Coordinates of C-alpha atoms in Angstrom, one line a residue:
Chain A
M1 CA 82.0 92.0 145.4
A2 CA 82.9 95.6 146.1
A3 CA 80.7 98.1 144.4
Q4 CA 81.4 101.8 144.2
A5 CA 84.1 102.6 146.7
N6 CA 82.6 104.5 149.7
A7 CA 82.9 108.2 149.2
L8 CA 84.6 110.1 151.9
S9 CA 83.3 113.4 153.1
M10 CA 85.1 116.5 151.9
E11 CA 86.7 116.8 155.3
E12 CA 87.9 113.2 155.3
L13 CA 89.0 113.5 151.7
K14 CA 91.2 116.5 152.6
E15 CA 92.7 114.6 155.5
K16 CA 93.4 111.6 153.2
G17 CA 95.2 114.0 150.8
K18 CA 97.6 114.9 153.5
V19 CA 98.1 111.2 154.3
L20 CA 99.0 110.5 150.6
R21 CA 101.4 113.5 150.5
R22 CA 103.2 112.3 153.6
L23 CA 103.5 108.8 152.1
I24 CA 104.9 110.2 148.9
I25 CA 107.6 112.1 150.7
R26 CA 108.5 109.3 153.0
M27 CA 108.8 106.7 150.3
T28 CA 110.8 108.8 147.9
T29 CA 113.2 110.1 150.6
E30 CA 113.6 106.5 151.8
A31 CA 114.3 105.4 148.1
G32 CA 116.8 108.3 147.7
S33 CA 115.3 108.9 144.2
G34 CA 112.0 109.5 142.5
H35 CA 109.7 112.3 141.5
P36 CA 107.9 113.7 144.6
S37 CA 107.0 117.1 143.1
S38 CA 105.4 115.5 140.0
S39 CA 103.4 113.2 142.3
L40 CA 102.3 115.9 144.7
S41 CA 100.7 118.0 142.0
A42 CA 98.3 115.1 141.2
V43 CA 97.2 114.3 144.7
E44 CA 93.8 115.9 144.7
V45 CA 92.8 114.1 141.4
V46 CA 94.1 110.7 142.5
N47 CA 92.6 111.2 145.9
A48 CA 89.1 112.1 144.5
L49 CA 89.2 109.1 142.1
W50 CA 90.2 106.5 144.7
F51 CA 88.4 107.9 147.8
G52 CA 85.7 110.3 146.5
G53 CA 83.4 107.5 145.2
F54 CA 84.3 107.9 141.5
M55 CA 86.0 104.5 140.9
K56 CA 84.8 101.0 141.7
Y57 CA 87.5 98.6 142.7
D58 CA 88.2 95.7 145.1
P59 CA 91.7 95.3 146.6
E60 CA 90.7 91.7 147.5
N61 CA 90.0 90.9 143.9
P62 CA 92.1 93.3 141.8
T63 CA 91.3 91.5 138.5
W64 CA 87.5 91.8 139.0
D65 CA 86.2 92.1 135.5
A66 CA 83.8 95.1 136.1
R67 CA 86.3 97.2 138.0
D68 CA 87.1 100.7 136.8
R69 CA 90.6 101.2 135.5
F70 CA 93.1 103.9 136.5
I71 CA 96.1 104.5 134.2
L72 CA 98.9 106.8 135.2
S73 CA 100.3 107.8 131.9
K74 CA 102.9 110.1 133.6
G75 CA 104.4 107.0 135.1
H76 CA 107.2 108.8 136.9
A77 CA 104.5 110.1 139.4
V78 CA 103.8 106.6 140.5
P79 CA 104.4 107.3 144.2
V80 CA 101.0 109.0 144.3
L81 CA 99.5 105.8 142.9
Y82 CA 101.3 103.6 145.3
A83 CA 100.2 105.8 148.2
A84 CA 96.5 105.7 147.1
M85 CA 96.6 101.9 146.6
A86 CA 98.2 101.4 150.0
E87 CA 95.5 103.5 151.6
A88 CA 92.9 101.6 149.6
G89 CA 94.2 98.3 151.0
Y90 CA 96.1 96.7 148.1
F91 CA 99.1 96.4 150.4
S92 CA 100.4 98.1 153.5
T93 CA 101.8 101.5 153.8
E94 CA 105.1 100.0 155.0
D95 CA 105.4 97.8 151.9
V96 CA 105.7 100.9 149.7
M97 CA 108.9 101.9 151.6
S98 CA 110.7 99.4 149.4
L99 CA 110.1 101.8 146.5
R100 CA 112.8 101.5 143.8
K101 CA 114.8 98.9 145.7
L102 CA 116.2 95.8 144.1
G103 CA 113.6 93.0 144.3
S104 CA 110.7 95.3 145.1
P105 CA 107.5 95.3 143.0
F106 CA 107.3 99.0 143.7
E107 CA 109.4 100.0 140.7
G108 CA 110.3 103.5 139.7
H109 CA 107.5 103.4 137.1
P110 CA 104.3 101.3 137.2
N111 CA 104.8 97.6 136.2
M112 CA 101.5 95.8 136.0
K113 CA 103.3 92.4 135.7
R114 CA 104.7 92.7 139.1
L115 CA 102.0 94.5 141.1
P116 CA 98.4 93.4 140.9
G117 CA 96.1 96.4 140.7
I118 CA 98.3 98.4 138.4
E119 CA 96.3 98.6 135.2
A120 CA 99.1 99.7 132.7
S121 CA 102.8 99.6 132.6
T122 CA 103.9 103.1 131.8
G123 CA 107.1 105.2 131.8
S124 CA 107.5 105.9 128.1
L125 CA 105.4 109.0 127.9
G126 CA 102.5 109.3 125.5
Q127 CA 101.0 105.8 125.6
G128 CA 98.5 106.0 128.5
L129 CA 95.6 107.5 126.6
S130 CA 95.8 105.0 123.8
L131 CA 95.9 102.1 126.4
G132 CA 92.8 103.7 128.0
I133 CA 91.1 103.7 124.6
G134 CA 91.8 100.0 124.3
Q135 CA 90.4 99.4 127.7
A136 CA 87.4 101.5 127.1
L137 CA 86.7 99.7 123.9
G138 CA 87.2 96.4 125.6
A139 CA 84.9 97.3 128.4
R140 CA 82.3 98.2 125.9
L141 CA 82.6 94.8 124.2
N142 CA 82.4 93.2 127.6
K143 CA 79.3 95.2 128.5
N144 CA 80.4 95.4 132.1
G145 CA 80.0 99.1 132.7
S146 CA 83.7 99.6 133.4
N147 CA 85.1 103.2 133.3
V148 CA 88.6 104.2 132.5
F149 CA 90.5 107.2 134.0
V150 CA 93.8 108.3 132.6
V151 CA 96.1 110.9 134.2
I152 CA 98.4 112.6 131.7
G153 CA 101.2 115.1 132.3
D154 CA 101.2 118.5 130.6
G155 CA 104.8 118.0 129.3
E156 CA 103.7 114.6 128.0
M157 CA 101.1 116.3 125.8
G158 CA 104.1 117.0 123.5
E159 CA 104.0 113.4 122.4
G160 CA 102.2 113.0 119.1
Q161 CA 100.6 109.8 120.1
V162 CA 98.3 111.7 122.6
W163 CA 96.9 113.6 119.7
E164 CA 96.4 110.4 117.6
A165 CA 94.5 109.1 120.6
L166 CA 92.3 112.2 121.1
G167 CA 90.9 111.7 117.6
A168 CA 90.4 107.9 118.0
A169 CA 88.5 108.3 121.3
E170 CA 86.1 110.8 119.7
K171 CA 85.6 108.6 116.7
Y172 CA 84.4 105.8 119.0
K173 CA 82.4 108.1 121.3
L174 CA 84.0 106.7 124.4
G175 CA 81.8 108.0 127.1
N176 CA 83.4 105.6 129.6
L177 CA 86.8 107.3 129.2
T178 CA 88.0 110.3 131.2
A179 CA 91.4 111.9 130.7
I180 CA 92.8 114.3 133.3
I181 CA 95.7 116.5 132.2
D182 CA 97.8 117.3 135.3
Q183 CA 98.9 120.8 134.1
N184 CA 101.5 121.6 136.7
G185 CA 103.4 123.9 134.2
Y186 CA 106.8 122.3 134.5
Q187 CA 108.6 119.5 132.7
Q188 CA 112.1 118.1 133.1
T189 CA 114.2 121.1 132.0
G190 CA 111.9 124.0 132.8
A191 CA 108.5 125.6 132.3
T192 CA 106.2 123.8 129.9
S193 CA 105.3 127.1 128.3
E194 CA 109.0 127.6 127.4
V195 CA 109.9 124.0 126.4
L196 CA 106.9 123.5 124.0
D197 CA 104.0 125.9 124.4
L198 CA 100.9 124.0 123.2
G199 CA 98.5 126.9 124.0
S200 CA 95.1 126.1 125.5
F201 CA 94.6 122.4 126.1
E202 CA 90.9 123.0 126.6
E203 CA 90.4 124.7 123.2
K204 CA 92.4 122.0 121.4
I205 CA 90.8 119.0 123.1
A206 CA 87.4 120.5 122.7
A207 CA 88.1 120.9 119.0
F208 CA 88.5 117.1 118.8
G209 CA 84.9 116.8 120.0
W210 CA 85.6 115.9 123.7
H211 CA 83.7 117.3 126.7
T212 CA 86.1 119.5 128.5
Q213 CA 86.5 121.4 131.7
T214 CA 89.4 123.4 133.2
I215 CA 89.7 123.5 137.0
D216 CA 92.0 124.3 139.9
G217 CA 93.3 120.8 140.3
N218 CA 94.8 121.4 143.7
C219 CA 91.3 122.5 145.1
Q220 CA 89.7 119.3 146.3
E221 CA 86.2 120.7 146.0
S222 CA 86.8 121.7 142.3
V223 CA 88.2 118.2 141.5
V224 CA 85.2 116.4 143.0
E225 CA 82.8 118.8 141.2
A226 CA 84.5 118.3 137.9
L227 CA 84.4 114.5 138.2
E228 CA 80.7 114.7 139.1
I229 CA 80.0 116.7 136.0
A230 CA 82.1 114.3 133.8
A231 CA 80.4 111.2 135.2
K232 CA 77.1 112.5 133.8
V233 CA 78.5 112.8 130.3
T234 CA 78.2 109.4 128.7
D235 CA 78.0 110.1 124.9
R236 CA 81.6 111.2 124.3
P237 CA 85.1 111.2 125.9
K238 CA 85.8 113.6 128.7
A239 CA 88.8 115.7 129.6
I240 CA 89.5 117.6 132.7
I241 CA 92.4 120.1 132.4
S242 CA 93.6 120.2 136.0
K243 CA 95.7 123.2 136.7
T244 CA 98.1 122.4 139.5
K245 CA 101.4 123.3 141.1
K246 CA 104.3 120.9 141.1
G247 CA 105.1 120.1 144.7
F248 CA 101.8 121.4 145.9
G249 CA 101.4 121.0 149.7
I250 CA 105.1 121.6 150.4
L251 CA 105.7 124.6 148.3
P252 CA 107.2 126.7 151.1
V253 CA 109.8 124.0 151.7
L254 CA 110.7 123.8 148.0
E255 CA 110.8 127.6 147.7
A256 CA 113.2 127.8 150.7
A257 CA 115.3 125.1 148.9
G258 CA 115.4 127.4 145.9
D259 CA 113.8 125.1 143.3
T260 CA 110.1 125.1 142.6
N261 CA 110.3 122.6 139.8
Y262 CA 112.2 120.1 141.8
H263 CA 112.0 117.5 139.0
G264 CA 113.1 113.9 139.5
K265 CA 114.8 114.2 142.8
P266 CA 113.9 113.2 146.3
L267 CA 113.8 115.5 149.4
S268 CA 116.8 115.2 151.6
P269 CA 115.9 113.7 155.1
E270 CA 116.2 117.3 156.5
L271 CA 113.8 118.8 153.9
A272 CA 111.5 115.8 154.2
E273 CA 111.3 116.4 157.9
K274 CA 110.3 120.0 157.3
A275 CA 107.7 118.9 154.6
L276 CA 106.2 116.3 156.9
A277 CA 105.9 118.9 159.7
L278 CA 104.1 121.2 157.3
L279 CA 101.6 118.3 156.4
S280 CA 101.1 117.1 160.0
Chain B
M1 CA 110.9 82.2 86.7
Y2 CA 109.5 82.2 90.3
L3 CA 111.0 80.7 93.4
G4 CA 109.9 77.1 93.4
E5 CA 109.4 76.8 89.7
I6 CA 112.6 74.7 89.2
S7 CA 111.1 72.1 91.5
G8 CA 107.7 72.2 89.9
L9 CA 105.9 73.8 92.9
K10 CA 102.7 75.4 92.0
V11 CA 102.0 79.1 92.8
G12 CA 99.4 79.5 95.5
Q13 CA 97.9 82.4 97.5
A14 CA 100.0 85.1 99.0
T15 CA 100.6 84.6 102.7
R16 CA 98.6 87.8 103.6
D17 CA 95.6 86.4 101.7
A18 CA 95.8 83.1 103.6
F19 CA 96.1 85.0 106.8
G20 CA 93.0 87.1 106.1
D21 CA 90.9 84.0 105.2
A22 CA 92.2 82.1 108.3
L23 CA 91.4 85.0 110.7
K24 CA 87.9 85.2 109.4
E25 CA 87.4 81.5 110.0
L26 CA 88.8 81.7 113.5
G27 CA 86.5 84.6 114.4
D28 CA 83.6 82.2 115.2
K29 CA 85.6 79.9 117.4
Y30 CA 87.3 82.8 119.3
P31 CA 84.9 85.6 120.1
Q32 CA 87.8 87.4 121.9
I33 CA 89.5 88.1 118.6
V34 CA 89.4 91.8 117.6
T35 CA 91.4 93.6 114.9
V36 CA 93.1 97.0 115.2
D37 CA 94.0 98.5 111.9
G38 CA 95.9 101.6 110.8
D39 CA 93.9 102.1 107.7
V40 CA 95.6 99.4 105.6
G41 CA 93.1 96.6 106.3
N42 CA 92.4 96.1 102.6
S43 CA 96.1 95.5 102.1
T44 CA 96.8 93.4 105.2
R45 CA 93.5 91.6 104.8
T46 CA 92.3 92.2 108.3
E47 CA 89.4 93.8 106.4
V48 CA 88.1 90.3 105.6
F49 CA 87.7 89.8 109.4
A50 CA 86.3 93.3 110.1
K51 CA 83.7 92.9 107.4
A52 CA 82.5 89.6 108.9
Y53 CA 82.6 91.0 112.5
P54 CA 82.1 94.7 112.2
E55 CA 81.8 95.3 115.9
R56 CA 85.1 93.7 116.5
G57 CA 87.2 95.5 113.8
F58 CA 88.6 98.9 114.8
N59 CA 90.3 101.2 112.3
V60 CA 92.1 104.0 114.2
G61 CA 93.4 105.7 111.1
I62 CA 97.0 106.3 110.0
A63 CA 98.4 106.3 113.5
E64 CA 100.5 103.3 114.2
S65 CA 101.6 104.3 117.7
N66 CA 98.0 104.7 118.9
M67 CA 97.0 101.5 117.1
V68 CA 99.5 99.4 118.9
S69 CA 98.8 100.8 122.4
V70 CA 95.0 100.6 121.8
A71 CA 95.6 96.9 121.2
G72 CA 97.6 96.6 124.4
G73 CA 94.6 98.1 126.3
L74 CA 92.1 95.8 124.5
A75 CA 94.3 92.8 125.5
S76 CA 94.2 93.9 129.2
T77 CA 90.4 93.6 129.1
G78 CA 90.6 89.9 127.9
H79 CA 90.4 90.3 124.2
I80 CA 92.9 88.9 121.6
P81 CA 93.8 91.9 119.4
V82 CA 95.3 91.2 116.0
V83 CA 97.2 94.3 114.9
A84 CA 98.3 94.3 111.3
S85 CA 100.2 96.8 109.2
F86 CA 103.0 96.8 106.8
A87 CA 106.0 95.3 108.6
A88 CA 108.0 98.4 108.0
F89 CA 105.5 100.7 109.7
L90 CA 104.4 98.3 112.5
L91 CA 107.9 97.5 113.7
C92 CA 109.8 100.7 112.9
N93 CA 107.1 103.3 113.5
A94 CA 105.6 101.8 116.6
Y95 CA 108.6 100.0 118.1
D96 CA 108.4 101.7 121.5
Q97 CA 104.7 101.1 121.7
I98 CA 105.2 97.4 121.0
R99 CA 107.9 97.4 123.6
M100 CA 106.0 99.2 126.4
S101 CA 102.3 98.6 125.7
I102 CA 102.7 94.9 124.6
A103 CA 106.0 93.2 125.2
F104 CA 106.9 94.6 128.6
P105 CA 103.6 93.8 130.2
G106 CA 103.4 90.5 128.2
M107 CA 100.1 91.4 126.5
N108 CA 98.3 88.7 124.5
V109 CA 98.5 90.8 121.3
K110 CA 99.2 89.3 117.8
L111 CA 101.3 91.6 115.7
V112 CA 101.1 90.9 111.9
G113 CA 103.5 92.6 109.6
T114 CA 102.6 92.3 105.9
H115 CA 104.4 93.4 102.8
A116 CA 107.7 92.3 104.3
G117 CA 110.8 91.9 102.2
I118 CA 111.9 93.3 98.9
S119 CA 109.4 91.2 97.0
I120 CA 106.7 93.9 97.5
G121 CA 108.5 95.4 94.5
E122 CA 107.7 98.7 92.8
D123 CA 106.6 100.7 96.0
G124 CA 110.2 100.7 96.9
P125 CA 112.5 100.7 99.9
S126 CA 110.4 103.0 102.2
Q127 CA 107.7 100.2 102.2
M128 CA 110.0 97.2 102.6
G129 CA 110.2 95.7 106.0
I130 CA 113.7 94.1 105.9
E131 CA 114.8 94.8 109.4
D132 CA 111.5 93.8 111.1
V133 CA 112.6 90.3 112.2
S134 CA 115.6 91.8 113.9
L135 CA 113.5 94.3 115.7
A136 CA 110.9 91.8 116.8
C137 CA 113.5 89.3 118.0
S138 CA 115.1 92.0 120.2
L139 CA 111.9 92.2 122.3
P140 CA 111.8 89.9 125.3
G141 CA 109.0 87.4 125.3
V142 CA 107.8 88.0 121.7
A143 CA 107.6 84.9 119.5
V144 CA 108.6 85.6 115.9
V145 CA 107.1 83.6 113.0
V146 CA 107.9 83.9 109.3
T147 CA 105.7 81.7 107.1
A148 CA 106.6 80.3 103.7
D149 CA 103.3 79.6 102.0
A150 CA 99.6 79.9 102.2
V151 CA 98.9 76.5 103.8
S152 CA 101.4 77.0 106.6
T153 CA 100.2 80.6 107.1
K154 CA 96.7 79.4 107.8
A155 CA 98.1 77.0 110.4
A156 CA 100.3 79.6 111.8
T157 CA 97.4 82.0 112.2
A158 CA 95.5 79.5 114.3
A159 CA 98.7 78.6 116.3
M160 CA 99.3 82.3 116.9
I161 CA 95.8 82.8 118.3
E162 CA 96.2 79.7 120.5
H163 CA 99.7 80.9 121.8
K164 CA 99.5 82.8 125.1
G165 CA 101.4 86.0 124.8
P166 CA 102.7 88.3 122.1
V167 CA 103.5 87.0 118.7
Y168 CA 104.9 88.7 115.6
L169 CA 103.8 87.0 112.3
R170 CA 105.6 88.2 109.2
L171 CA 103.8 87.9 105.8
G172 CA 104.5 88.9 102.2
R173 CA 102.7 90.6 99.4
P174 CA 103.1 88.4 96.3
N175 CA 101.6 85.0 95.6
V176 CA 104.1 82.3 96.5
A177 CA 104.8 78.7 95.7
E178 CA 102.9 76.0 97.6
I179 CA 105.2 74.0 99.8
Y180 CA 102.8 72.3 102.3
S181 CA 99.6 70.3 101.9
E182 CA 96.5 70.6 104.1
G183 CA 97.0 68.6 107.3
D184 CA 100.8 69.1 107.5
T185 CA 101.9 69.9 111.0
F186 CA 102.7 73.4 112.2
E187 CA 103.9 74.2 115.7
I188 CA 105.4 77.5 116.8
G189 CA 109.0 76.8 117.8
K190 CA 109.3 73.5 115.9
A191 CA 111.0 73.6 112.5
N192 CA 109.8 71.6 109.5
T193 CA 112.2 69.6 107.4
V194 CA 110.7 70.0 103.9
R195 CA 113.4 68.0 102.1
E196 CA 115.8 65.4 103.4
G197 CA 119.5 65.5 102.7
D198 CA 122.9 64.5 104.1
D199 CA 125.6 66.7 102.6
V200 CA 124.5 70.2 103.6
T201 CA 121.6 71.9 105.2
I202 CA 119.8 74.9 103.9
I203 CA 117.8 76.7 106.6
A204 CA 115.4 79.2 105.2
N205 CA 112.1 80.9 105.9
G206 CA 109.5 83.0 104.1
L207 CA 109.6 82.8 100.3
M208 CA 113.3 81.7 100.5
V209 CA 112.1 78.2 101.5
A210 CA 110.9 77.7 97.9
G211 CA 114.3 79.1 96.7
A212 CA 116.0 76.6 99.0
I213 CA 114.0 73.7 97.5
D214 CA 114.9 74.8 94.0
A215 CA 118.6 75.0 95.1
A216 CA 118.4 71.5 96.5
T217 CA 116.9 70.3 93.2
K218 CA 119.8 71.8 91.3
L219 CA 122.4 70.5 93.7
A220 CA 120.9 67.0 93.4
E221 CA 121.8 67.1 89.7
E222 CA 125.4 67.6 90.7
G223 CA 125.2 64.8 93.3
I224 CA 125.0 67.0 96.4
S225 CA 122.2 66.0 98.8
A226 CA 120.8 69.1 100.5
R227 CA 118.5 69.1 103.5
V228 CA 116.0 72.0 103.5
I229 CA 114.6 73.2 106.8
D230 CA 111.8 75.7 107.0
M231 CA 112.7 77.6 110.2
H232 CA 109.4 79.4 110.3
T233 CA 109.9 80.4 114.0
V234 CA 112.9 82.6 114.4
K235 CA 112.3 83.0 118.2
P236 CA 112.2 80.7 120.1
I237 CA 114.4 79.0 117.6
D238 CA 114.4 75.2 117.2
A239 CA 118.0 74.6 118.4
D240 CA 117.6 70.8 118.3
A241 CA 116.9 70.8 114.5
I242 CA 119.9 73.1 113.9
Q243 CA 122.3 71.0 116.0
K244 CA 121.0 67.8 114.4
A245 CA 121.5 69.3 110.9
A246 CA 125.0 70.6 111.8
K247 CA 126.0 67.2 113.1
E248 CA 124.5 65.1 110.3
T249 CA 125.4 67.3 107.3
G250 CA 128.4 69.3 108.5
A251 CA 127.6 72.6 106.8
I252 CA 124.8 75.1 106.9
V253 CA 123.5 77.8 104.6
V254 CA 120.9 80.3 105.9
A255 CA 118.6 82.0 103.4
E256 CA 116.1 84.8 104.2
E257 CA 114.5 87.8 102.7
H258 CA 115.9 90.1 105.4
L259 CA 118.9 92.3 106.2
A260 CA 122.1 90.5 107.0
H261 CA 121.9 91.5 110.6
G262 CA 119.6 90.3 113.4
G263 CA 117.4 87.9 111.4
L264 CA 117.4 84.2 110.8
G265 CA 121.1 84.1 110.0
S266 CA 122.0 85.6 113.3
A267 CA 119.6 83.4 115.2
V268 CA 121.0 80.2 113.6
S269 CA 124.6 81.3 114.0
M270 CA 124.1 81.8 117.8
V271 CA 123.1 78.2 118.1
V272 CA 125.7 76.8 115.8
S273 CA 128.6 78.7 117.2
Q274 CA 127.8 77.8 120.8
T275 CA 127.0 74.1 120.2
T276 CA 128.1 72.6 116.9
P277 CA 130.5 74.8 115.0
V278 CA 130.4 74.0 111.3
P279 CA 131.1 76.1 108.2
M280 CA 128.2 78.5 107.4
A281 CA 127.2 80.9 104.6
Y282 CA 124.4 83.3 104.2
V283 CA 122.0 84.5 101.6
N284 CA 120.1 87.7 102.4
V285 CA 119.5 91.3 101.3
G286 CA 122.8 92.4 102.9
D287 CA 123.2 95.8 104.5
C288 CA 121.3 98.2 102.2
F289 CA 117.8 99.6 101.6
A290 CA 117.2 98.0 98.1
E291 CA 115.2 100.0 95.6
S292 CA 112.0 100.1 93.5
G293 CA 111.5 97.6 90.7
D294 CA 109.5 94.6 89.7
P295 CA 109.6 91.9 92.4
Q296 CA 111.4 89.2 90.4
G297 CA 113.9 91.7 89.2
L298 CA 114.6 92.8 92.7
L299 CA 115.0 89.2 94.0
D300 CA 117.5 88.5 91.1
K301 CA 119.5 91.8 91.6
Y302 CA 119.8 91.4 95.4
G303 CA 120.8 87.7 95.2
L304 CA 117.7 86.1 96.6
T305 CA 117.7 83.2 94.1
A306 CA 118.3 79.5 93.9
A307 CA 121.5 80.1 92.1
A308 CA 122.8 82.3 95.0
I309 CA 122.0 79.5 97.4
V310 CA 123.8 77.0 95.3
D311 CA 126.8 79.3 95.2
A312 CA 126.7 79.6 99.0
V313 CA 126.5 75.8 99.4
K314 CA 129.6 75.5 97.3
K315 CA 131.4 77.9 99.6
V316 CA 130.8 75.7 102.7
K317 CA 131.2 72.2 101.1

């Protein structure tokens, strides 16, 4: 049975990040739809979790009871998860090119019923942290040492259910639960600060009694360091506010295209070519 | 005058009480059972279980959305969560969470809506789940069960835990007439004929089964032989029992403590209209939000009575 996934070195991890980015662009351009920019902001976090030695999992046995769980609450960013799982060996990198196509299990949002290894069906924002609480409580009852990681979008923090969950996780002192807020600053119609400014996530989440950190979420070293710190905290739930940029890695291409939000649309084949060249 | 009194049925426990007792008994046999509660466990009776198994009872506060999704997470780690709240709050407040965290991934979660119907009485329309069956039935893969008395509720609770996949169990607040005896069979998806008859069939569930038995008693005095079917499972519905009743009795009345739309009446009509068209009539709350008042007064005012069922029978015969 697979134990902790082998941790890549920082150099290897950064190289893996580029591989994930290239896959995200290729699969969304091939699909002709999807959310590449929302996926790209979360690459360093997903990369560190899956390949930095922070999660235990076994692609050969995806239902292994003691595995750690990864929930992508911002389900529209699922290309980053498909890319990581392909690289981890759950399926091939060519399989994911069927993204969003009729009959493919690589749906536009995660569907655990159709794809082994997906731990939560998401796509209606706001539910991931609550599902994570359930899994963390379940792991505690099962006494198997399983940890739960939930990636939440900053626009998604507008959902009241997230704040219900913050209170409940603290009540049950879920030291096996880590939430990562991917604060890329944009949501569907514009800047998160303009649509609904919730102020400091760190102050608010800390006020619920959680362990909190705020980091540069597109700096691979910072992400790894923050996850190392969080791993040592076992008496309460942990949050990492990961300040990122939507479309990180291909920003010059998006800027040239005149749209740094670039929400919910794929790169054209021409733009994708430029982006892939930037990431080669 | 209570539903069932005309026929001499004795008043027994409320269905919520029977559920609480049954769940506690099942706790030993099924160590996977956990409860997730939105701070109404003393009303829904999940508190009975949580007191017996404190490490398996979770109260997440007045937060139905979180409550339902937490249950989805617990189910994905192999547990059997029983989530109870007032039917109105469970189905209406947390509908999207039921849809996405439970129904869509097919999680083995048992949803229990108590205080359903207008018979909760004085607390009024904000607390009355009268659209809950419609909402539950609209979710793919969710079994929907409405029990009529305490004995069948105990059996239904056990059957619900045995059932693989999501179930919605609808329960009421007041004490209700005893229709079944210990040992009577209960199977999800299989209706029970509680009174034989040849001239007309009354299909009912919940406390309207007792009303239907009373109506059959009154009709018998007039020489009309009414069959009474307890259609405790609205989804998947027992189409065979409905078709047989339509063929053998030629007319059907459906009685339920629910809105006119999307409940048992709709479900029975779908079967009848597609297979065995016969005259039909309906007894239900109609298309309104009801009001505060004493439970019996409400049932009388909104036409959930044996007399209303008798009138409906006369429309179709």
